[in-house]
């Protein structure tokens, strides 16, 4: 029964995220959200009280998913800059395919939504931690200013996320590879430079979303994602999500 | 009388832009827009027909302002990369302070707004033209891929614009300087590298908005901006805009 309640809660969060993404927070009604989730309005009010609380749940779930994508900054890592490149690719991919993560970022652009949550703050802190690790391990070029690098890397990722919504996104910078190709020769210490794959290392999650990394419900996954145990389904098209939402209540 | 009609039109566009920016397209009513502009609803319907048409006018005015910021790609320029850096600073500044330009970019993020207009498409084409000019004039490093550079420069500018809306924007990358500091050593030909001021050259518009460049109603300005003849006022705080909107109808 608790499982069922948790599933209903997740369905509501996912349906709200899909609708916020398509019509904005103000443009999505409780009725539409319940219809998409195939859940009664009573159930929505039981779980979330009101639309504002549901919006906050979408945002905090997105924050948890983002934490799943980045993981914590490790105390040691054989190739911190490669981890940074790989994770930026994973994030770019997830923003494209995960409606809850995309809605979480989208709410920050939504003038009808107001909260103090910033997903980019987490990203920024994570990038700073990883660059500091790279510096401690001698992987960063000597002249690099950490603030500069953190700012540029945050701005470019925020730009890729924003351009996903652009009417002309077909042409847009849909990959972070061009940025890394330009920036890494400047960022990485000479010894580390040649070994970094700017397109993401083959072991990272970029490309096939069916890799172990995406299986958050699987004990072998690198990070557990309690927020969305069915997050390995994130690359299914919307139609499938709707079917999934509808098939169980 | 025609002047007065043009002024009313501009007041409606500016007021709509301010409200779209604060509450989104769906969250801004015709009544609110008219109240802020101190214009009757009849006048709004006379000039624009409906809110959708007013939204389209905000978007096309923003596109004209963006064209004023960039100008056309020159056939020749003594320092194309410095012009690129300077213009990126001007754009970042205008996005912060001009409500119509900001609303134009904001509508692209607004899930309640649908149009085929992409301001970033213009920026991208302009950057490509300028980099091609730099290459022709020997100012670009030999290995630079034009597509990579255009993608990265577009993404970082879109990110700076998006982060302006972020709840934690106090920390955000509010300047394009860190990006240029990282990227220019890679982008510029060795001979050109030392001469480029990544913070924007003193003659550019960054900093003091009272420079000639901002005086679009002045014949000596580098580009005329027919869209917003009072655009030199863009750095006035909102309160002053409101006063201005109110003082003349």
PDB file of C-alpha atoms in Angstrom, chain A residues 36-219:
ATOM      1  CA  UNK A  36      -2.475  13.009 -17.222  1.00  0.00           C
ATOM      2  CA  UNK A  37      -1.511  11.069 -14.083  1.00  0.00           C
ATOM      3  CA  UNK A  38      -4.930   9.304 -14.052  1.00  0.00           C
ATOM      4  CA  UNK A  39      -5.188  10.144 -10.393  1.00  0.00           C
ATOM      5  CA  UNK A  40      -8.164  11.772  -8.647  1.00  0.00           C
ATOM      6  CA  UNK A  41      -7.978  15.394  -7.484  1.00  0.00           C
ATOM      7  CA  UNK A  42      -8.585  14.040  -3.974  1.00  0.00           C
ATOM      8  CA  UNK A  43      -5.378  12.007  -4.256  1.00  0.00           C
ATOM      9  CA  UNK A  44      -3.452  15.077  -5.421  1.00  0.00           C
ATOM     10  CA  UNK A  45      -4.706  17.098  -2.457  1.00  0.00           C
ATOM     11  CA  UNK A  46      -3.924  14.197  -0.117  1.00  0.00           C
ATOM     12  CA  UNK A  47      -0.321  14.013  -1.321  1.00  0.00           C
ATOM     13  CA  UNK A  48       0.495  17.675  -1.971  1.00  0.00           C
ATOM     14  CA  UNK A  49      -2.205  19.974  -0.600  1.00  0.00           C
ATOM     15  CA  UNK A  50      -2.058  22.357  -3.558  1.00  0.00           C
ATOM     16  CA  UNK A  51      -0.355  23.135  -6.865  1.00  0.00           C
ATOM     17  CA  UNK A  52       2.362  25.226  -5.210  1.00  0.00           C
ATOM     18  CA  UNK A  53       3.369  22.253  -3.028  1.00  0.00           C
ATOM     19  CA  UNK A  54       3.352  19.997  -6.098  1.00  0.00           C
ATOM     20  CA  UNK A  55       5.615  22.531  -7.872  1.00  0.00           C
ATOM     21  CA  UNK A  56       7.966  22.441  -4.891  1.00  0.00           C
ATOM     22  CA  UNK A  57       7.975  18.626  -5.048  1.00  0.00           C
ATOM     23  CA  UNK A  58       8.884  18.754  -8.769  1.00  0.00           C
ATOM     24  CA  UNK A  59      11.710  21.140  -7.962  1.00  0.00           C
ATOM     25  CA  UNK A  60      13.081  19.117  -5.050  1.00  0.00           C
ATOM     26  CA  UNK A  61      12.803  15.859  -7.033  1.00  0.00           C
ATOM     27  CA  UNK A  62      14.744  17.536  -9.860  1.00  0.00           C
ATOM     28  CA  UNK A  63      17.379  18.559  -7.298  1.00  0.00           C
ATOM     29  CA  UNK A  64      17.647  14.935  -6.138  1.00  0.00           C
ATOM     30  CA  UNK A  65      17.964  13.726  -9.745  1.00  0.00           C
ATOM     31  CA  UNK A  66      20.683  16.312 -10.350  1.00  0.00           C
ATOM     32  CA  UNK A  67      22.495  14.972  -7.292  1.00  0.00           C
ATOM     33  CA  UNK A  68      22.147  11.473  -8.773  1.00  0.00           C
ATOM     34  CA  UNK A  69      23.690  12.740 -12.027  1.00  0.00           C
ATOM     35  CA  UNK A  70      26.658  14.444 -10.379  1.00  0.00           C
ATOM     36  CA  UNK A  71      27.139  12.313  -7.281  1.00  0.00           C
ATOM     37  CA  UNK A  72      29.136  13.867  -4.453  1.00  0.00           C
ATOM     38  CA  UNK A  73      32.569  15.311  -5.207  1.00  0.00           C
ATOM     39  CA  UNK A  74      34.914  12.385  -4.600  1.00  0.00           C
ATOM     40  CA  UNK A  75      37.811  12.785  -2.154  1.00  0.00           C
ATOM     41  CA  UNK A  76      40.141  11.318  -4.782  1.00  0.00           C
ATOM     42  CA  UNK A  77      39.715  10.476  -8.456  1.00  0.00           C
ATOM     43  CA  UNK A  78      42.138   9.180 -11.090  1.00  0.00           C
ATOM     44  CA  UNK A  79      40.907  11.734 -13.689  1.00  0.00           C
ATOM     45  CA  UNK A  80      38.808  14.545 -12.195  1.00  0.00           C
ATOM     46  CA  UNK A  81      38.653  16.536 -15.469  1.00  0.00           C
ATOM     47  CA  UNK A  82      37.436  13.467 -17.372  1.00  0.00           C
ATOM     48  CA  UNK A  83      34.783  12.984 -14.676  1.00  0.00           C
ATOM     49  CA  UNK A  84      33.775  16.640 -15.151  1.00  0.00           C
ATOM     50  CA  UNK A  85      33.524  16.237 -18.940  1.00  0.00           C
ATOM     51  CA  UNK A  86      31.610  12.951 -18.622  1.00  0.00           C
ATOM     52  CA  UNK A  87      29.177  14.368 -16.079  1.00  0.00           C
ATOM     53  CA  UNK A  88      28.530  17.467 -18.208  1.00  0.00           C
ATOM     54  CA  UNK A  89      27.551  15.151 -21.070  1.00  0.00           C
ATOM     55  CA  UNK A  90      25.310  13.112 -18.759  1.00  0.00           C
ATOM     56  CA  UNK A  91      23.637  16.271 -17.492  1.00  0.00           C
ATOM     57  CA  UNK A  92      23.076  17.592 -21.037  1.00  0.00           C
ATOM     58  CA  UNK A  93      21.522  14.238 -21.974  1.00  0.00           C
ATOM     59  CA  UNK A  94      19.291  14.075 -18.891  1.00  0.00           C
ATOM     60  CA  UNK A  95      18.068  17.631 -19.394  1.00  0.00           C
ATOM     61  CA  UNK A  96      16.963  16.570 -22.864  1.00  0.00           C
ATOM     62  CA  UNK A  97      15.223  13.383 -21.844  1.00  0.00           C
ATOM     63  CA  UNK A  98      14.090  13.567 -18.213  1.00  0.00           C
ATOM     64  CA  UNK A  99      10.894  15.610 -17.859  1.00  0.00           C
ATOM     65  CA  UNK A 100      11.284  16.100 -14.098  1.00  0.00           C
ATOM     66  CA  UNK A 101      14.861  17.389 -14.334  1.00  0.00           C
ATOM     67  CA  UNK A 102      13.939  19.593 -17.291  1.00  0.00           C
ATOM     68  CA  UNK A 103      10.909  20.979 -15.443  1.00  0.00           C
ATOM     69  CA  UNK A 104      13.095  21.685 -12.408  1.00  0.00           C
ATOM     70  CA  UNK A 105      15.430  23.795 -14.530  1.00  0.00           C
ATOM     71  CA  UNK A 106      12.470  25.225 -16.442  1.00  0.00           C
ATOM     72  CA  UNK A 107      10.763  26.499 -13.278  1.00  0.00           C
ATOM     73  CA  UNK A 108      13.772  28.756 -12.689  1.00  0.00           C
ATOM     74  CA  UNK A 109      12.990  30.450 -16.047  1.00  0.00           C
ATOM     75  CA  UNK A 110       9.239  30.521 -15.369  1.00  0.00           C
ATOM     76  CA  UNK A 111       8.166  34.026 -14.436  1.00  0.00           C
ATOM     77  CA  UNK A 112       4.972  32.602 -12.897  1.00  0.00           C
ATOM     78  CA  UNK A 113       7.012  30.493 -10.434  1.00  0.00           C
ATOM     79  CA  UNK A 114       8.814  31.813  -7.390  1.00  0.00           C
ATOM     80  CA  UNK A 115      11.045  29.831  -5.046  1.00  0.00           C
ATOM     81  CA  UNK A 116      14.491  30.129  -3.585  1.00  0.00           C
ATOM     82  CA  UNK A 117      15.729  26.843  -5.075  1.00  0.00           C
ATOM     83  CA  UNK A 118      18.573  26.962  -7.594  1.00  0.00           C
ATOM     84  CA  UNK A 119      19.638  23.768  -9.315  1.00  0.00           C
ATOM     85  CA  UNK A 120      22.510  25.696 -10.899  1.00  0.00           C
ATOM     86  CA  UNK A 121      23.860  26.484  -7.441  1.00  0.00           C
ATOM     87  CA  UNK A 122      24.347  22.739  -6.869  1.00  0.00           C
ATOM     88  CA  UNK A 123      26.016  22.323 -10.263  1.00  0.00           C
ATOM     89  CA  UNK A 124      28.286  25.272  -9.620  1.00  0.00           C
ATOM     90  CA  UNK A 125      29.360  23.933  -6.197  1.00  0.00           C
ATOM     91  CA  UNK A 126      29.993  20.508  -7.662  1.00  0.00           C
ATOM     92  CA  UNK A 127      32.114  21.913 -10.521  1.00  0.00           C
ATOM     93  CA  UNK A 128      34.105  24.003  -8.039  1.00  0.00           C
ATOM     94  CA  UNK A 129      34.738  20.942  -5.851  1.00  0.00           C
ATOM     95  CA  UNK A 130      35.898  18.883  -8.798  1.00  0.00           C
ATOM     96  CA  UNK A 131      38.200  21.603 -10.164  1.00  0.00           C
ATOM     97  CA  UNK A 132      39.683  22.058  -6.687  1.00  0.00           C
ATOM     98  CA  UNK A 133      40.331  18.295  -6.605  1.00  0.00           C
ATOM     99  CA  UNK A 134      41.951  18.504 -10.072  1.00  0.00           C
ATOM    100  CA  UNK A 135      44.161  21.331  -8.828  1.00  0.00           C
ATOM    101  CA  UNK A 136      45.201  19.399  -5.679  1.00  0.00           C
ATOM    102  CA  UNK A 137      46.092  16.412  -7.850  1.00  0.00           C
ATOM    103  CA  UNK A 138      48.109  18.568 -10.292  1.00  0.00           C
ATOM    104  CA  UNK A 139      45.673  18.096 -13.191  1.00  0.00           C
ATOM    105  CA  UNK A 140      44.873  21.789 -13.693  1.00  0.00           C
ATOM    106  CA  UNK A 141      47.031  24.169 -15.748  1.00  0.00           C
ATOM    107  CA  UNK A 142      48.914  26.514 -13.392  1.00  0.00           C
ATOM    108  CA  UNK A 143      47.380  29.828 -14.542  1.00  0.00           C
ATOM    109  CA  UNK A 144      43.709  28.773 -14.353  1.00  0.00           C
ATOM    110  CA  UNK A 145      41.484  30.926 -12.160  1.00  0.00           C
ATOM    111  CA  UNK A 146      38.973  28.637 -10.438  1.00  0.00           C
ATOM    112  CA  UNK A 147      36.214  31.283 -10.389  1.00  0.00           C
ATOM    113  CA  UNK A 148      36.612  31.904 -14.123  1.00  0.00           C
ATOM    114  CA  UNK A 149      36.378  28.220 -14.916  1.00  0.00           C
ATOM    115  CA  UNK A 150      33.379  27.622 -12.634  1.00  0.00           C
ATOM    116  CA  UNK A 151      31.545  30.641 -14.141  1.00  0.00           C
ATOM    117  CA  UNK A 152      32.193  29.644 -17.737  1.00  0.00           C
ATOM    118  CA  UNK A 153      31.281  25.978 -17.190  1.00  0.00           C
ATOM    119  CA  UNK A 154      28.077  26.923 -15.348  1.00  0.00           C
ATOM    120  CA  UNK A 155      27.083  29.456 -18.013  1.00  0.00           C
ATOM    121  CA  UNK A 156      27.638  27.056 -20.891  1.00  0.00           C
ATOM    122  CA  UNK A 157      25.598  24.284 -19.241  1.00  0.00           C
ATOM    123  CA  UNK A 158      22.792  26.719 -18.400  1.00  0.00           C
ATOM    124  CA  UNK A 159      22.909  27.889 -22.021  1.00  0.00           C
ATOM    125  CA  UNK A 160      22.609  24.364 -23.391  1.00  0.00           C
ATOM    126  CA  UNK A 161      19.633  23.789 -21.103  1.00  0.00           C
ATOM    127  CA  UNK A 162      17.982  27.064 -22.145  1.00  0.00           C
ATOM    128  CA  UNK A 163      18.586  26.506 -25.860  1.00  0.00           C
ATOM    129  CA  UNK A 164      16.697  23.210 -25.598  1.00  0.00           C
ATOM    130  CA  UNK A 165      13.584  25.431 -25.383  1.00  0.00           C
ATOM    131  CA  UNK A 166      14.578  27.663 -28.297  1.00  0.00           C
ATOM    132  CA  UNK A 167      12.394  27.621 -31.424  1.00  0.00           C
ATOM    133  CA  UNK A 168      15.546  27.190 -33.538  1.00  0.00           C
ATOM    134  CA  UNK A 169      17.050  24.496 -31.340  1.00  0.00           C
ATOM    135  CA  UNK A 170      17.747  22.266 -34.337  1.00  0.00           C
ATOM    136  CA  UNK A 171      20.825  24.360 -35.000  1.00  0.00           C
ATOM    137  CA  UNK A 172      21.654  24.999 -31.403  1.00  0.00           C
ATOM    138  CA  UNK A 173      24.683  23.868 -29.489  1.00  0.00           C
ATOM    139  CA  UNK A 174      23.164  20.598 -28.390  1.00  0.00           C
ATOM    140  CA  UNK A 175      26.412  19.147 -27.180  1.00  0.00           C
ATOM    141  CA  UNK A 176      28.947  20.340 -24.687  1.00  0.00           C
ATOM    142  CA  UNK A 177      31.794  18.851 -26.773  1.00  0.00           C
ATOM    143  CA  UNK A 178      32.607  22.069 -28.727  1.00  0.00           C
ATOM    144  CA  UNK A 179      32.989  23.935 -25.452  1.00  0.00           C
ATOM    145  CA  UNK A 180      35.339  21.346 -23.989  1.00  0.00           C
ATOM    146  CA  UNK A 181      37.350  21.241 -27.204  1.00  0.00           C
ATOM    147  CA  UNK A 182      37.904  24.990 -26.919  1.00  0.00           C
ATOM    148  CA  UNK A 183      38.437  25.183 -23.176  1.00  0.00           C
ATOM    149  CA  UNK A 184      40.277  22.035 -22.122  1.00  0.00           C
ATOM    150  CA  UNK A 185      43.636  22.897 -23.712  1.00  0.00           C
ATOM    151  CA  UNK A 186      43.580  25.986 -21.513  1.00  0.00           C
ATOM    152  CA  UNK A 187      42.197  24.256 -18.420  1.00  0.00           C
ATOM    153  CA  UNK A 188      44.129  20.992 -18.162  1.00  0.00           C
ATOM    154  CA  UNK A 189      47.752  20.652 -17.069  1.00  0.00           C
ATOM    155  CA  UNK A 190      49.952  19.734 -20.017  1.00  0.00           C
ATOM    156  CA  UNK A 191      50.508  16.174 -18.800  1.00  0.00           C
ATOM    157  CA  UNK A 192      46.756  15.514 -18.412  1.00  0.00           C
ATOM    158  CA  UNK A 193      45.651  17.226 -21.636  1.00  0.00           C
ATOM    159  CA  UNK A 194      46.092  14.421 -24.148  1.00  0.00           C
ATOM    160  CA  UNK A 195      44.302  11.793 -22.086  1.00  0.00           C
ATOM    161  CA  UNK A 196      40.937  13.572 -21.832  1.00  0.00           C
ATOM    162  CA  UNK A 197      38.153  12.560 -24.215  1.00  0.00           C
ATOM    163  CA  UNK A 198      36.132  15.757 -24.797  1.00  0.00           C
ATOM    164  CA  UNK A 199      33.201  13.772 -26.201  1.00  0.00           C
ATOM    165  CA  UNK A 200      32.937  11.801 -22.949  1.00  0.00           C
ATOM    166  CA  UNK A 201      34.797   8.615 -22.120  1.00  0.00           C
ATOM    167  CA  UNK A 202      33.272   5.352 -23.403  1.00  0.00           C
ATOM    168  CA  UNK A 203      32.526   4.229 -19.847  1.00  0.00           C
ATOM    169  CA  UNK A 204      30.352   7.291 -19.174  1.00  0.00           C
ATOM    170  CA  UNK A 205      26.602   7.339 -19.651  1.00  0.00           C
ATOM    171  CA  UNK A 206      26.602   9.435 -22.829  1.00  0.00           C
ATOM    172  CA  UNK A 207      25.026   7.712 -25.766  1.00  0.00           C
ATOM    173  CA  UNK A 208      23.253   4.560 -24.696  1.00  0.00           C
ATOM    174  CA  UNK A 209      20.939   5.327 -21.810  1.00  0.00           C
ATOM    175  CA  UNK A 210      20.628   1.647 -21.047  1.00  0.00           C
ATOM    176  CA  UNK A 211      24.056   1.467 -19.404  1.00  0.00           C
ATOM    177  CA  UNK A 212      24.319   0.423 -15.769  1.00  0.00           C
ATOM    178  CA  UNK A 213      24.728   4.055 -14.751  1.00  0.00           C
ATOM    179  CA  UNK A 214      21.105   4.712 -15.645  1.00  0.00           C
ATOM    180  CA  UNK A 215      19.696   1.813 -13.675  1.00  0.00           C
ATOM    181  CA  UNK A 216      18.964   3.588 -10.444  1.00  0.00           C
ATOM    182  CA  UNK A 217      16.824   0.723  -9.195  1.00  0.00           C
ATOM    183  CA  UNK A 218      19.746  -1.640  -9.630  1.00  0.00           C
ATOM    184  CA  UNK A 219      22.157  -2.183  -6.739  1.00  0.00           C
TER     185      UNK A 219
END
